[in-house]
């Protein structure tokens, strides 16, 4: 018992050098965030000398007013919300179904179909940009948010299925067999047994997909003209020749607030393990 207590004490006690190392890394990560915030609330003539320069320090919200009045920031925010939410819900709904079918059901060409789905990992998203542009132009979907939602959801389906299926590898088959003995069909077993005990990977898929679609730039810039999300609007605000770093900082802050909140609120799903499942083996 004493040895176990000593081991627990050693595990709970952190070494000083590790604390200093983590603190130094955290400080390096915080510096750019502080720089963006300071840049957004100082005049351009001051930040051109360096946002860290404090010889002359003036606080102003001119950049915030300019961005809000000059650019459709609120509308771009709403477009980003629509694209990200719909593109996230689609794989969250269908990827668990596909993973369940590949893992627990027996049907013809199951392994071949799984290999085809997993091989979609190696397909770069840039490869489909031009063919999709030609297709969307023929279908009249240019400047339509579905021209972005469809490839966002489709290109994420492979890794979403793989993530959920990897989680189901340790799922106790005794629960599935017991439900089958009780007369539950494949659909009932999914909704009543597998789905309630697979919230961790589904939430992880949702978080990763939301962050990816919210920060996506290439597809919105290519396929959208007026229905611009925040990332595409940020690229437009940045311009080419004007030194509007203060306005870019404002747009960057608005763009990163939502993903930061989403990650902070749901970060526990990244560290949740098999113990979160009611049906896991002891």
PDB file of C-alpha atoms in Angstrom:
ATOM      1  CA  UNK A   1       0.000   0.000   0.000  1.00  0.00           C
ATOM      2  CA  UNK A   2       2.824   2.384   0.876  1.00  0.00           C
ATOM      3  CA  UNK A   3       4.532   1.678  -2.446  1.00  0.00           C
ATOM      4  CA  UNK A   4       1.299   2.449  -4.283  1.00  0.00           C
ATOM      5  CA  UNK A   5       0.950   5.726  -2.400  1.00  0.00           C
ATOM      6  CA  UNK A   6       4.551   6.633  -3.278  1.00  0.00           C
ATOM      7  CA  UNK A   7       3.900   5.893  -6.948  1.00  0.00           C
ATOM      8  CA  UNK A   8       0.732   8.024  -6.922  1.00  0.00           C
ATOM      9  CA  UNK A   9       2.650  10.851  -5.262  1.00  0.00           C
ATOM     10  CA  UNK A  10       5.412  10.643  -7.865  1.00  0.00           C
ATOM     11  CA  UNK A  11       2.863  10.671 -10.699  1.00  0.00           C
ATOM     12  CA  UNK A  12       0.952  13.648  -9.275  1.00  0.00           C
ATOM     13  CA  UNK A  13       4.130  15.672  -8.629  1.00  0.00           C
ATOM     14  CA  UNK A  14       5.488  17.515 -11.651  1.00  0.00           C
ATOM     15  CA  UNK A  15       9.133  18.424 -12.029  1.00  0.00           C
ATOM     16  CA  UNK A  16      10.078  22.143 -12.040  1.00  0.00           C
ATOM     17  CA  UNK A  17      11.828  22.021 -15.428  1.00  0.00           C
ATOM     18  CA  UNK A  18       8.709  20.570 -17.073  1.00  0.00           C
ATOM     19  CA  UNK A  19       6.599  23.388 -15.609  1.00  0.00           C
ATOM     20  CA  UNK A  20       9.017  26.010 -16.911  1.00  0.00           C
ATOM     21  CA  UNK A  21       9.147  24.349 -20.335  1.00  0.00           C
ATOM     22  CA  UNK A  22       5.355  24.234 -20.663  1.00  0.00           C
ATOM     23  CA  UNK A  23       5.146  27.838 -19.465  1.00  0.00           C
ATOM     24  CA  UNK A  24       7.715  28.965 -22.069  1.00  0.00           C
ATOM     25  CA  UNK A  25       5.846  27.184 -24.884  1.00  0.00           C
ATOM     26  CA  UNK A  26       2.541  28.693 -23.733  1.00  0.00           C
ATOM     27  CA  UNK A  27       4.138  32.142 -23.656  1.00  0.00           C
ATOM     28  CA  UNK A  28       5.388  31.737 -27.238  1.00  0.00           C
ATOM     29  CA  UNK A  29       1.878  30.733 -28.333  1.00  0.00           C
ATOM     30  CA  UNK A  30       0.298  33.711 -26.585  1.00  0.00           C
ATOM     31  CA  UNK A  31       2.601  36.353 -28.122  1.00  0.00           C
ATOM     32  CA  UNK A  32       0.967  36.320 -31.614  1.00  0.00           C
ATOM     33  CA  UNK A  33      -2.504  36.511 -30.043  1.00  0.00           C
ATOM     34  CA  UNK A  34      -1.497  39.534 -27.988  1.00  0.00           C
ATOM     35  CA  UNK A  35       0.037  41.099 -31.096  1.00  0.00           C
ATOM     36  CA  UNK A  36      -3.179  40.707 -33.108  1.00  0.00           C
ATOM     37  CA  UNK A  37      -5.302  42.209 -30.325  1.00  0.00           C
ATOM     38  CA  UNK A  38      -2.945  45.158 -29.812  1.00  0.00           C
ATOM     39  CA  UNK A  39      -2.733  45.739 -33.572  1.00  0.00           C
ATOM     40  CA  UNK A  40      -6.526  45.972 -33.821  1.00  0.00           C
ATOM     41  CA  UNK A  41      -6.800  48.735 -31.194  1.00  0.00           C
ATOM     42  CA  UNK A  42      -3.872  50.973 -32.212  1.00  0.00           C
ATOM     43  CA  UNK A  43      -3.547  53.468 -35.089  1.00  0.00           C
ATOM     44  CA  UNK A  44      -1.808  52.334 -38.254  1.00  0.00           C
ATOM     45  CA  UNK A  45       1.029  54.874 -37.912  1.00  0.00           C
ATOM     46  CA  UNK A  46       1.970  53.359 -34.541  1.00  0.00           C
ATOM     47  CA  UNK A  47       1.760  49.687 -35.417  1.00  0.00           C
ATOM     48  CA  UNK A  48       3.840  50.287 -38.545  1.00  0.00           C
ATOM     49  CA  UNK A  49       6.763  50.771 -36.144  1.00  0.00           C
ATOM     50  CA  UNK A  50       5.921  47.475 -34.433  1.00  0.00           C
ATOM     51  CA  UNK A  51       2.957  46.604 -32.252  1.00  0.00           C
ATOM     52  CA  UNK A  52       5.368  46.078 -29.345  1.00  0.00           C
ATOM     53  CA  UNK A  53       6.644  49.666 -29.574  1.00  0.00           C
ATOM     54  CA  UNK A  54       5.283  51.617 -26.570  1.00  0.00           C
ATOM     55  CA  UNK A  55       6.990  54.971 -27.083  1.00  0.00           C
ATOM     56  CA  UNK A  56       3.660  56.296 -28.300  1.00  0.00           C
ATOM     57  CA  UNK A  57       0.671  54.202 -27.321  1.00  0.00           C
ATOM     58  CA  UNK A  58      -2.825  55.233 -28.412  1.00  0.00           C
ATOM     59  CA  UNK A  59      -5.972  53.161 -28.035  1.00  0.00           C
ATOM     60  CA  UNK A  60      -8.602  53.497 -30.737  1.00  0.00           C
ATOM     61  CA  UNK A  61     -11.487  51.503 -32.201  1.00  0.00           C
ATOM     62  CA  UNK A  62     -11.260  53.111 -35.653  1.00  0.00           C
ATOM     63  CA  UNK A  63     -10.238  49.850 -37.300  1.00  0.00           C
ATOM     64  CA  UNK A  64     -13.230  48.065 -35.793  1.00  0.00           C
ATOM     65  CA  UNK A  65     -15.613  50.775 -37.034  1.00  0.00           C
ATOM     66  CA  UNK A  66     -14.016  50.808 -40.494  1.00  0.00           C
ATOM     67  CA  UNK A  67     -14.261  47.042 -40.951  1.00  0.00           C
ATOM     68  CA  UNK A  68     -17.828  46.950 -39.663  1.00  0.00           C
ATOM     69  CA  UNK A  69     -18.979  49.835 -41.906  1.00  0.00           C
ATOM     70  CA  UNK A  70     -16.964  49.037 -45.019  1.00  0.00           C
ATOM     71  CA  UNK A  71     -17.363  45.260 -45.201  1.00  0.00           C
ATOM     72  CA  UNK A  72     -20.386  42.960 -44.650  1.00  0.00           C
ATOM     73  CA  UNK A  73     -18.880  41.401 -41.559  1.00  0.00           C
ATOM     74  CA  UNK A  74     -22.170  40.284 -39.989  1.00  0.00           C
ATOM     75  CA  UNK A  75     -23.404  38.702 -43.218  1.00  0.00           C
ATOM     76  CA  UNK A  76     -20.068  36.921 -43.749  1.00  0.00           C
ATOM     77  CA  UNK A  77     -20.316  35.610 -40.196  1.00  0.00           C
ATOM     78  CA  UNK A  78     -23.773  34.196 -40.947  1.00  0.00           C
ATOM     79  CA  UNK A  79     -22.533  32.586 -44.169  1.00  0.00           C
ATOM     80  CA  UNK A  80     -19.671  30.948 -42.250  1.00  0.00           C
ATOM     81  CA  UNK A  81     -22.116  29.628 -39.673  1.00  0.00           C
ATOM     82  CA  UNK A  82     -24.386  28.117 -42.341  1.00  0.00           C
ATOM     83  CA  UNK A  83     -21.538  26.491 -44.256  1.00  0.00           C
ATOM     84  CA  UNK A  84     -19.806  25.126 -41.154  1.00  0.00           C
ATOM     85  CA  UNK A  85     -22.916  23.812 -39.401  1.00  0.00           C
ATOM     86  CA  UNK A  86     -24.363  22.024 -42.444  1.00  0.00           C
ATOM     87  CA  UNK A  87     -20.954  20.670 -43.511  1.00  0.00           C
ATOM     88  CA  UNK A  88     -20.444  19.358 -39.976  1.00  0.00           C
ATOM     89  CA  UNK A  89     -23.854  17.766 -39.454  1.00  0.00           C
ATOM     90  CA  UNK A  90     -23.660  15.685 -42.651  1.00  0.00           C
ATOM     91  CA  UNK A  91     -20.572  13.607 -41.676  1.00  0.00           C
ATOM     92  CA  UNK A  92     -21.678  13.502 -38.031  1.00  0.00           C
ATOM     93  CA  UNK A  93     -24.922  11.817 -39.117  1.00  0.00           C
ATOM     94  CA  UNK A  94     -23.748   9.490 -41.886  1.00  0.00           C
ATOM     95  CA  UNK A  95     -20.173   8.579 -40.863  1.00  0.00           C
ATOM     96  CA  UNK A  96     -21.272   6.647 -37.719  1.00  0.00           C
ATOM     97  CA  UNK A  97     -23.815   4.736 -39.812  1.00  0.00           C
ATOM     98  CA  UNK A  98     -21.178   3.771 -42.363  1.00  0.00           C
ATOM     99  CA  UNK A  99     -18.649   2.855 -39.666  1.00  0.00           C
ATOM    100  CA  UNK A 100     -21.233   0.644 -37.940  1.00  0.00           C
ATOM    101  CA  UNK A 101     -22.080  -1.106 -41.198  1.00  0.00           C
ATOM    102  CA  UNK A 102     -18.415  -1.717 -42.080  1.00  0.00           C
ATOM    103  CA  UNK A 103     -17.576  -2.994 -38.610  1.00  0.00           C
ATOM    104  CA  UNK A 104     -20.560  -5.073 -37.491  1.00  0.00           C
ATOM    105  CA  UNK A 105     -22.529  -6.038 -40.601  1.00  0.00           C
ATOM    106  CA  UNK A 106     -21.650  -8.640 -43.198  1.00  0.00           C
ATOM    107  CA  UNK A 107     -22.367  -7.850 -46.861  1.00  0.00           C
ATOM    108  CA  UNK A 108     -20.759  -8.390 -50.235  1.00  0.00           C
ATOM    109  CA  UNK A 109     -17.739  -6.285 -51.183  1.00  0.00           C
ATOM    110  CA  UNK A 110     -17.594  -4.868 -47.643  1.00  0.00           C
ATOM    111  CA  UNK A 111     -13.795  -4.929 -47.472  1.00  0.00           C
ATOM    112  CA  UNK A 112     -13.392  -3.562 -50.993  1.00  0.00           C
ATOM    113  CA  UNK A 113     -15.752  -0.681 -50.299  1.00  0.00           C
ATOM    114  CA  UNK A 114     -13.951   0.078 -47.036  1.00  0.00           C
ATOM    115  CA  UNK A 115     -10.601   0.188 -48.833  1.00  0.00           C
ATOM    116  CA  UNK A 116     -12.053   2.558 -51.441  1.00  0.00           C
ATOM    117  CA  UNK A 117     -13.399   4.859 -48.731  1.00  0.00           C
ATOM    118  CA  UNK A 118     -10.139   4.837 -46.754  1.00  0.00           C
ATOM    119  CA  UNK A 119      -8.091   5.478 -49.902  1.00  0.00           C
ATOM    120  CA  UNK A 120      -9.891   8.803 -50.250  1.00  0.00           C
ATOM    121  CA  UNK A 121      -7.373   9.972 -47.640  1.00  0.00           C
ATOM    122  CA  UNK A 122      -4.660  10.170 -50.288  1.00  0.00           C
ATOM    123  CA  UNK A 123      -6.695  12.394 -52.619  1.00  0.00           C
ATOM    124  CA  UNK A 124      -5.635  16.037 -52.148  1.00  0.00           C
ATOM    125  CA  UNK A 125      -8.525  18.465 -52.038  1.00  0.00           C
ATOM    126  CA  UNK A 126      -6.792  20.703 -54.581  1.00  0.00           C
ATOM    127  CA  UNK A 127      -7.167  18.006 -57.252  1.00  0.00           C
ATOM    128  CA  UNK A 128     -10.964  18.311 -57.366  1.00  0.00           C
ATOM    129  CA  UNK A 129     -11.137  22.119 -57.440  1.00  0.00           C
ATOM    130  CA  UNK A 130     -11.060  22.573 -61.225  1.00  0.00           C
ATOM    131  CA  UNK A 131     -13.340  19.618 -62.142  1.00  0.00           C
ATOM    132  CA  UNK A 132     -15.856  20.736 -59.527  1.00  0.00           C
ATOM    133  CA  UNK A 133     -15.718  24.303 -60.809  1.00  0.00           C
ATOM    134  CA  UNK A 134     -16.641  23.092 -64.299  1.00  0.00           C
ATOM    135  CA  UNK A 135     -19.437  20.949 -62.880  1.00  0.00           C
ATOM    136  CA  UNK A 136     -20.836  23.705 -60.634  1.00  0.00           C
ATOM    137  CA  UNK A 137     -20.790  26.177 -63.520  1.00  0.00           C
ATOM    138  CA  UNK A 138     -22.826  23.795 -65.680  1.00  0.00           C
ATOM    139  CA  UNK A 139     -25.281  23.216 -62.828  1.00  0.00           C
ATOM    140  CA  UNK A 140     -25.528  26.910 -61.961  1.00  0.00           C
ATOM    141  CA  UNK A 141     -24.143  26.449 -58.444  1.00  0.00           C
ATOM    142  CA  UNK A 142     -21.420  29.095 -58.633  1.00  0.00           C
ATOM    143  CA  UNK A 143     -21.957  31.587 -55.792  1.00  0.00           C
ATOM    144  CA  UNK A 144     -24.144  29.072 -54.003  1.00  0.00           C
ATOM    145  CA  UNK A 145     -23.082  27.832 -50.576  1.00  0.00           C
ATOM    146  CA  UNK A 146     -23.906  24.242 -51.604  1.00  0.00           C
ATOM    147  CA  UNK A 147     -20.977  24.425 -54.016  1.00  0.00           C
ATOM    148  CA  UNK A 148     -18.784  24.581 -50.904  1.00  0.00           C
ATOM    149  CA  UNK A 149     -20.832  22.432 -48.530  1.00  0.00           C
ATOM    150  CA  UNK A 150     -20.910  19.363 -50.812  1.00  0.00           C
ATOM    151  CA  UNK A 151     -17.110  19.034 -51.225  1.00  0.00           C
ATOM    152  CA  UNK A 152     -16.506  19.968 -47.587  1.00  0.00           C
ATOM    153  CA  UNK A 153     -18.786  17.153 -46.424  1.00  0.00           C
ATOM    154  CA  UNK A 154     -17.682  14.690 -49.094  1.00  0.00           C
ATOM    155  CA  UNK A 155     -13.942  15.087 -48.577  1.00  0.00           C
ATOM    156  CA  UNK A 156     -14.307  14.653 -44.813  1.00  0.00           C
ATOM    157  CA  UNK A 157     -16.370  11.463 -45.031  1.00  0.00           C
ATOM    158  CA  UNK A 158     -13.376   9.116 -45.382  1.00  0.00           C
ATOM    159  CA  UNK A 159     -11.469  10.227 -42.286  1.00  0.00           C
ATOM    160  CA  UNK A 160     -14.730  10.525 -40.295  1.00  0.00           C
ATOM    161  CA  UNK A 161     -15.636   6.892 -41.082  1.00  0.00           C
ATOM    162  CA  UNK A 162     -12.096   5.785 -40.244  1.00  0.00           C
ATOM    163  CA  UNK A 163     -12.117   7.655 -36.914  1.00  0.00           C
ATOM    164  CA  UNK A 164     -15.443   6.197 -35.771  1.00  0.00           C
ATOM    165  CA  UNK A 165     -14.560   2.697 -36.998  1.00  0.00           C
ATOM    166  CA  UNK A 166     -11.258   2.799 -35.107  1.00  0.00           C
ATOM    167  CA  UNK A 167     -13.226   3.625 -31.984  1.00  0.00           C
ATOM    168  CA  UNK A 168     -15.596   0.706 -32.608  1.00  0.00           C
ATOM    169  CA  UNK A 169     -12.670  -1.745 -32.797  1.00  0.00           C
ATOM    170  CA  UNK A 170     -12.733  -1.904 -28.976  1.00  0.00           C
ATOM    171  CA  UNK A 171     -16.497  -1.907 -28.699  1.00  0.00           C
ATOM    172  CA  UNK A 172     -17.710  -4.977 -26.753  1.00  0.00           C
ATOM    173  CA  UNK A 173     -19.342  -7.348 -29.202  1.00  0.00           C
ATOM    174  CA  UNK A 174     -21.164  -9.001 -26.309  1.00  0.00           C
ATOM    175  CA  UNK A 175     -23.607  -6.090 -26.299  1.00  0.00           C
ATOM    176  CA  UNK A 176     -24.309  -6.535 -30.001  1.00  0.00           C
ATOM    177  CA  UNK A 177     -24.747 -10.282 -29.633  1.00  0.00           C
ATOM    178  CA  UNK A 178     -27.029  -9.883 -26.601  1.00  0.00           C
ATOM    179  CA  UNK A 179     -29.197  -7.375 -28.460  1.00  0.00           C
ATOM    180  CA  UNK A 180     -29.332  -9.708 -31.452  1.00  0.00           C
ATOM    181  CA  UNK A 181     -30.478 -12.571 -29.224  1.00  0.00           C
ATOM    182  CA  UNK A 182     -33.205 -10.319 -27.820  1.00  0.00           C
ATOM    183  CA  UNK A 183     -34.522  -9.753 -31.326  1.00  0.00           C
ATOM    184  CA  UNK A 184     -33.042  -6.318 -32.163  1.00  0.00           C
ATOM    185  CA  UNK A 185     -32.436  -5.787 -35.848  1.00  0.00           C
ATOM    186  CA  UNK A 186     -29.394  -4.038 -37.330  1.00  0.00           C
ATOM    187  CA  UNK A 187     -31.046  -0.611 -37.266  1.00  0.00           C
ATOM    188  CA  UNK A 188     -32.269  -1.016 -33.689  1.00  0.00           C
ATOM    189  CA  UNK A 189     -28.831  -2.207 -32.557  1.00  0.00           C
ATOM    190  CA  UNK A 190     -27.263   0.883 -34.070  1.00  0.00           C
ATOM    191  CA  UNK A 191     -29.656   3.421 -32.561  1.00  0.00           C
ATOM    192  CA  UNK A 192     -30.061   1.802 -29.127  1.00  0.00           C
ATOM    193  CA  UNK A 193     -26.654   0.178 -28.510  1.00  0.00           C
ATOM    194  CA  UNK A 194     -23.885   1.600 -30.675  1.00  0.00           C
ATOM    195  CA  UNK A 195     -24.928   5.216 -31.139  1.00  0.00           C
ATOM    196  CA  UNK A 196     -25.439   6.136 -27.440  1.00  0.00           C
ATOM    197  CA  UNK A 197     -22.018   4.645 -26.604  1.00  0.00           C
ATOM    198  CA  UNK A 198     -20.185   6.341 -29.499  1.00  0.00           C
ATOM    199  CA  UNK A 199     -20.747   9.991 -28.643  1.00  0.00           C
ATOM    200  CA  UNK A 200     -17.019  10.568 -28.063  1.00  0.00           C
ATOM    201  CA  UNK A 201     -15.821   9.878 -31.647  1.00  0.00           C
ATOM    202  CA  UNK A 202     -18.924  11.543 -33.112  1.00  0.00           C
ATOM    203  CA  UNK A 203     -18.218  14.689 -31.097  1.00  0.00           C
ATOM    204  CA  UNK A 204     -14.571  14.558 -32.168  1.00  0.00           C
ATOM    205  CA  UNK A 205     -15.663  14.344 -35.812  1.00  0.00           C
ATOM    206  CA  UNK A 206     -17.940  17.329 -35.300  1.00  0.00           C
ATOM    207  CA  UNK A 207     -15.248  19.456 -33.671  1.00  0.00           C
ATOM    208  CA  UNK A 208     -12.552  18.690 -36.242  1.00  0.00           C
ATOM    209  CA  UNK A 209     -14.961  19.110 -39.157  1.00  0.00           C
ATOM    210  CA  UNK A 210     -16.298  22.414 -37.837  1.00  0.00           C
ATOM    211  CA  UNK A 211     -12.799  23.827 -37.355  1.00  0.00           C
ATOM    212  CA  UNK A 212     -11.764  22.709 -40.837  1.00  0.00           C
ATOM    213  CA  UNK A 213     -14.802  24.105 -42.626  1.00  0.00           C
ATOM    214  CA  UNK A 214     -14.819  27.340 -40.639  1.00  0.00           C
ATOM    215  CA  UNK A 215     -11.177  28.024 -41.548  1.00  0.00           C
ATOM    216  CA  UNK A 216     -11.500  26.777 -45.142  1.00  0.00           C
ATOM    217  CA  UNK A 217     -10.347  29.348 -47.694  1.00  0.00           C
ATOM    218  CA  UNK A 218      -9.627  27.713 -51.060  1.00  0.00           C
ATOM    219  CA  UNK A 219     -13.116  26.446 -51.920  1.00  0.00           C
ATOM    220  CA  UNK A 220     -15.013  29.606 -50.866  1.00  0.00           C
ATOM    221  CA  UNK A 221     -12.618  31.848 -52.792  1.00  0.00           C
ATOM    222  CA  UNK A 222     -12.987  29.755 -55.966  1.00  0.00           C
ATOM    223  CA  UNK A 223     -16.732  29.000 -55.909  1.00  0.00           C
ATOM    224  CA  UNK A 224     -18.294  32.007 -54.152  1.00  0.00           C
ATOM    225  CA  UNK A 225     -18.605  35.613 -55.310  1.00  0.00           C
ATOM    226  CA  UNK A 226     -21.087  37.409 -53.058  1.00  0.00           C
ATOM    227  CA  UNK A 227     -21.880  34.703 -50.482  1.00  0.00           C
ATOM    228  CA  UNK A 228     -18.480  35.109 -48.840  1.00  0.00           C
ATOM    229  CA  UNK A 229     -17.646  33.541 -45.477  1.00  0.00           C
ATOM    230  CA  UNK A 230     -15.326  35.227 -43.008  1.00  0.00           C
ATOM    231  CA  UNK A 231     -12.150  33.598 -44.317  1.00  0.00           C
ATOM    232  CA  UNK A 232     -12.773  34.787 -47.886  1.00  0.00           C
ATOM    233  CA  UNK A 233     -13.736  38.228 -46.604  1.00  0.00           C
ATOM    234  CA  UNK A 234     -10.515  38.314 -44.586  1.00  0.00           C
ATOM    235  CA  UNK A 235      -8.521  37.701 -47.763  1.00  0.00           C
ATOM    236  CA  UNK A 236     -10.423  40.530 -49.464  1.00  0.00           C
ATOM    237  CA  UNK A 237      -9.800  42.907 -46.540  1.00  0.00           C
ATOM    238  CA  UNK A 238      -6.110  42.150 -46.617  1.00  0.00           C
ATOM    239  CA  UNK A 239      -5.850  43.540 -50.133  1.00  0.00           C
ATOM    240  CA  UNK A 240      -2.631  43.652 -52.139  1.00  0.00           C
ATOM    241  CA  UNK A 241      -1.041  47.090 -51.838  1.00  0.00           C
ATOM    242  CA  UNK A 242      -2.682  48.776 -48.823  1.00  0.00           C
ATOM    243  CA  UNK A 243      -1.062  48.421 -45.405  1.00  0.00           C
ATOM    244  CA  UNK A 244      -4.295  47.868 -43.512  1.00  0.00           C
ATOM    245  CA  UNK A 245      -2.857  45.618 -40.840  1.00  0.00           C
ATOM    246  CA  UNK A 246      -5.223  47.002 -38.212  1.00  0.00           C
ATOM    247  CA  UNK A 247      -8.298  46.023 -40.252  1.00  0.00           C
ATOM    248  CA  UNK A 248      -6.831  42.599 -41.009  1.00  0.00           C
ATOM    249  CA  UNK A 249      -6.277  42.095 -37.279  1.00  0.00           C
ATOM    250  CA  UNK A 250      -9.917  42.940 -36.576  1.00  0.00           C
ATOM    251  CA  UNK A 251     -11.156  40.459 -39.183  1.00  0.00           C
ATOM    252  CA  UNK A 252      -8.750  37.804 -37.879  1.00  0.00           C
ATOM    253  CA  UNK A 253     -10.087  38.213 -34.335  1.00  0.00           C
ATOM    254  CA  UNK A 254     -13.702  37.918 -35.463  1.00  0.00           C
ATOM    255  CA  UNK A 255     -12.831  34.862 -37.564  1.00  0.00           C
ATOM    256  CA  UNK A 256     -11.038  32.995 -34.767  1.00  0.00           C
ATOM    257  CA  UNK A 257     -13.442  33.702 -31.892  1.00  0.00           C
ATOM    258  CA  UNK A 258     -15.986  30.998 -32.772  1.00  0.00           C
ATOM    259  CA  UNK A 259     -13.471  28.140 -33.369  1.00  0.00           C
ATOM    260  CA  UNK A 260     -11.713  29.071 -30.130  1.00  0.00           C
ATOM    261  CA  UNK A 261     -14.965  28.921 -28.164  1.00  0.00           C
ATOM    262  CA  UNK A 262     -15.956  25.624 -29.799  1.00  0.00           C
ATOM    263  CA  UNK A 263     -12.600  24.061 -28.959  1.00  0.00           C
ATOM    264  CA  UNK A 264     -12.581  25.283 -25.349  1.00  0.00           C
ATOM    265  CA  UNK A 265     -16.123  24.072 -24.688  1.00  0.00           C
ATOM    266  CA  UNK A 266     -15.737  20.653 -26.308  1.00  0.00           C
ATOM    267  CA  UNK A 267     -12.043  19.922 -25.742  1.00  0.00           C
ATOM    268  CA  UNK A 268     -12.912  17.205 -23.215  1.00  0.00           C
ATOM    269  CA  UNK A 269     -13.976  14.975 -26.097  1.00  0.00           C
ATOM    270  CA  UNK A 270     -10.380  14.878 -27.337  1.00  0.00           C
ATOM    271  CA  UNK A 271      -9.174  13.420 -24.036  1.00  0.00           C
ATOM    272  CA  UNK A 272     -12.172  11.216 -23.315  1.00  0.00           C
ATOM    273  CA  UNK A 273     -11.237   7.577 -23.515  1.00  0.00           C
ATOM    274  CA  UNK A 274     -12.929   4.242 -23.477  1.00  0.00           C
ATOM    275  CA  UNK A 275     -14.053   4.791 -19.870  1.00  0.00           C
ATOM    276  CA  UNK A 276     -16.734   7.169 -21.142  1.00  0.00           C
ATOM    277  CA  UNK A 277     -18.618   4.281 -22.733  1.00  0.00           C
ATOM    278  CA  UNK A 278     -21.169   2.578 -20.555  1.00  0.00           C
ATOM    279  CA  UNK A 279     -20.595  -0.697 -22.340  1.00  0.00           C
ATOM    280  CA  UNK A 280     -16.803  -0.809 -22.094  1.00  0.00           C
ATOM    281  CA  UNK A 281     -15.075  -3.732 -20.474  1.00  0.00           C
ATOM    282  CA  UNK A 282     -13.526  -3.314 -17.052  1.00  0.00           C
TER     283      UNK A 282
END
